[in-house]
Tab-separated table of C-alpha atoms and ligand atoms in Angstrom:
chain	number	residue	atom	x	y	z
A	1	MET	CA	221.497	151.545	274.879
A	2	LYS	CA	218.017	152.724	275.912
A	3	ALA	CA	218.947	156.253	274.845
A	4	VAL	CA	219.920	155.034	271.408
A	5	ASN	CA	216.638	153.217	271.033
A	6	ALA	CA	214.655	156.137	272.166
A	7	LEU	CA	216.265	158.234	269.377
A	8	ARG	CA	215.410	155.717	266.627
A	9	LEU	CA	212.659	156.763	264.288
A	10	PRO	CA	209.622	154.406	264.044
A	11	PRO	CA	209.574	152.318	260.921
A	12	SER	CA	207.690	153.739	257.896
A	13	LEU	CA	204.079	152.650	257.152
A	14	PRO	CA	205.068	150.532	254.125
A	15	THR	CA	207.775	148.800	256.233
A	16	VAL	CA	205.315	148.112	259.005
A	17	LEU	CA	202.734	146.666	256.553
A	18	TRP	CA	205.347	144.508	254.863
A	19	ARG	CA	206.517	143.189	258.195
A	20	GLY	CA	202.885	142.492	259.085
A	21	LEU	CA	202.322	140.554	255.850
A	22	GLN	CA	205.322	138.453	256.769
A	23	ARG	CA	203.890	137.943	260.280
A	24	ARG	CA	206.889	139.766	261.831
A	25	CYS	CA	207.036	142.256	264.630
A	26	PRO	CA	206.107	145.615	263.130
A	27	LYS	CA	208.568	147.438	265.379
A	28	CYS	CA	211.755	145.408	264.926
A	29	GLY	CA	210.937	142.814	262.219
A	30	THR	CA	211.556	139.659	264.265
A	31	PRO	CA	209.375	136.715	263.154
A	32	GLY	CA	206.611	135.565	265.536
A	33	LEU	CA	203.783	138.151	265.486
A	34	LEU	CA	201.333	135.186	265.251
A	35	HIS	CA	201.577	131.648	266.678
A	36	ALA	CA	199.255	128.660	266.312
A	37	TYR	CA	198.125	129.966	262.876
A	38	LEU	CA	196.086	132.990	264.052
A	39	LYS	CA	196.831	133.634	267.668
A	40	VAL	CA	198.534	136.947	268.480
A	41	THR	CA	201.791	136.558	270.424
A	42	PRO	CA	201.509	138.553	273.692
A	43	ALA	CA	204.844	140.327	273.160
A	44	CYS	CA	207.785	140.359	270.793
A	45	SER	CA	210.599	137.968	271.902
A	46	HIS	CA	213.271	140.428	270.683
A	47	CYS	CA	212.118	143.994	271.467
A	48	GLY	CA	209.392	143.226	274.027
A	49	GLU	CA	206.702	145.254	272.194
A	50	ALA	CA	203.287	144.095	273.552
A	51	TYR	CA	200.629	142.878	270.955
A	52	GLY	CA	198.445	140.618	273.052
A	53	HIS	CA	195.893	143.405	273.685
A	54	PHE	CA	195.331	144.218	269.974
A	55	ARG	CA	191.874	143.162	268.695
A	56	ALA	CA	191.655	142.930	264.853
A	57	ASP	CA	188.144	141.539	265.035
A	58	ASP	CA	186.587	140.828	261.605
A	59	MET	CA	188.930	142.990	259.441
A	60	PRO	CA	191.373	140.170	258.509
A	61	PRO	CA	188.656	137.738	257.213
A	62	TRP	CA	186.970	140.568	255.381
A	63	LEU	CA	190.225	141.598	253.769
A	64	THR	CA	190.962	138.008	252.854
A	65	VAL	CA	187.621	137.500	251.286
A	66	PHE	CA	188.013	140.739	249.299
A	67	ILE	CA	191.456	139.720	247.972
A	68	VAL	CA	190.555	136.102	247.267
A	69	ALA	CA	187.390	136.972	245.427
A	70	HIS	CA	189.328	139.413	243.111
A	71	LEU	CA	192.013	136.782	242.513
A	72	VAL	CA	189.635	133.921	241.778
A	73	MET	CA	186.733	135.452	239.898
A	74	PRO	CA	188.478	136.847	236.723
A	75	PRO	CA	190.163	133.520	235.778
A	76	MET	CA	187.001	131.654	236.718
A	77	LEU	CA	184.918	133.746	234.368
A	78	TRP	CA	187.580	133.605	231.672
A	79	LEU	CA	187.807	129.848	231.856
A	80	GLU	CA	184.039	129.446	231.648
A	81	ARG	CA	183.802	131.730	228.659
A	82	ALA	CA	186.791	130.239	226.806
A	83	TYR	CA	186.444	126.548	227.450
A	84	GLN	CA	183.167	125.804	229.240
A	85	PRO	CA	184.613	122.942	231.381
A	86	ASP	CA	182.162	120.595	233.214
A	87	ILE	CA	180.502	122.216	236.244
A	88	TRP	CA	181.673	119.468	238.612
A	89	LEU	CA	185.277	120.029	237.515
A	90	GLN	CA	185.015	123.758	238.014
A	91	GLY	CA	183.296	123.228	241.378
A	92	ILE	CA	186.047	120.981	242.741
A	93	GLY	CA	188.934	123.014	241.187
A	94	TRP	CA	187.853	126.491	242.178
A	95	SER	CA	186.869	125.249	245.642
A	96	VAL	CA	190.395	123.873	246.190
A	97	ILE	CA	192.024	127.020	244.847
A	98	THR	CA	189.747	129.319	246.920
A	99	LEU	CA	190.357	127.322	250.088
A	100	ALA	CA	194.154	127.255	249.577
A	101	LEU	CA	194.317	130.988	248.883
A	102	THR	CA	192.101	131.762	251.892
A	103	LEU	CA	194.250	129.688	254.262
A	104	LEU	CA	197.442	131.172	252.795
A	105	LEU	CA	196.273	134.790	252.997
A	106	LEU	CA	194.240	134.924	256.233
A	107	PRO	CA	197.271	134.939	258.654
A	108	ARG	CA	199.101	137.441	256.359
A	109	CYS	CA	196.095	139.741	256.308
A	110	LYS	CA	195.815	139.457	260.140
A	111	GLY	CA	199.456	140.387	260.466
A	112	ALA	CA	199.069	143.332	258.189
A	113	VAL	CA	195.966	144.528	260.100
A	114	LEU	CA	197.693	144.182	263.439
A	115	SER	CA	200.739	146.017	262.162
A	116	LEU	CA	198.556	148.844	260.806
A	117	MET	CA	196.814	149.009	264.193
A	118	TRP	CA	200.149	149.150	265.914
A	119	ALA	CA	201.401	151.909	263.586
A	120	LEU	CA	198.195	153.970	264.119
A	121	LYS	CA	198.136	153.201	267.826
A	122	ALA	CA	194.639	151.955	267.318
A	123	GLU	CA	194.663	149.038	269.742
A	124	GLY	CA	190.981	148.104	269.492
A	125	SER	CA	191.272	146.654	272.969
A	126	GLU	CA	189.257	146.912	276.175
A	127	ARG	CA	192.332	148.670	277.840
A	128	SER	CA	191.485	152.120	279.023
B	1	ZN	ZN1	209.922	143.303	268.060
């Protein structure tokens, strides 16, 4: 069985990124790359690939802010220009939407960044 696994090609980069967005193991696709919202699982429960030493640092939050800003700003500007709703209504509405999108996308961005690091073998760890 080990010889068969050794001959398998690694997954393609789009596959690895897609698995990361789904918070799945980039190697085998088993769910569980993250636990407790943002904590990295030490190793895959199926294939045993180790992830605990990967350090994504600030990239997932930066990526999340970049995406959320580009999703929220165009409709916010359009709404203001088309209907001029009250400022308090916009403040509450856009805050809720921004917070929800951020909480939804942050673990997915972290999964994608960790998967990309895994694919590039850029561990970002203190390991020598
Ligand atoms: Zn795995």
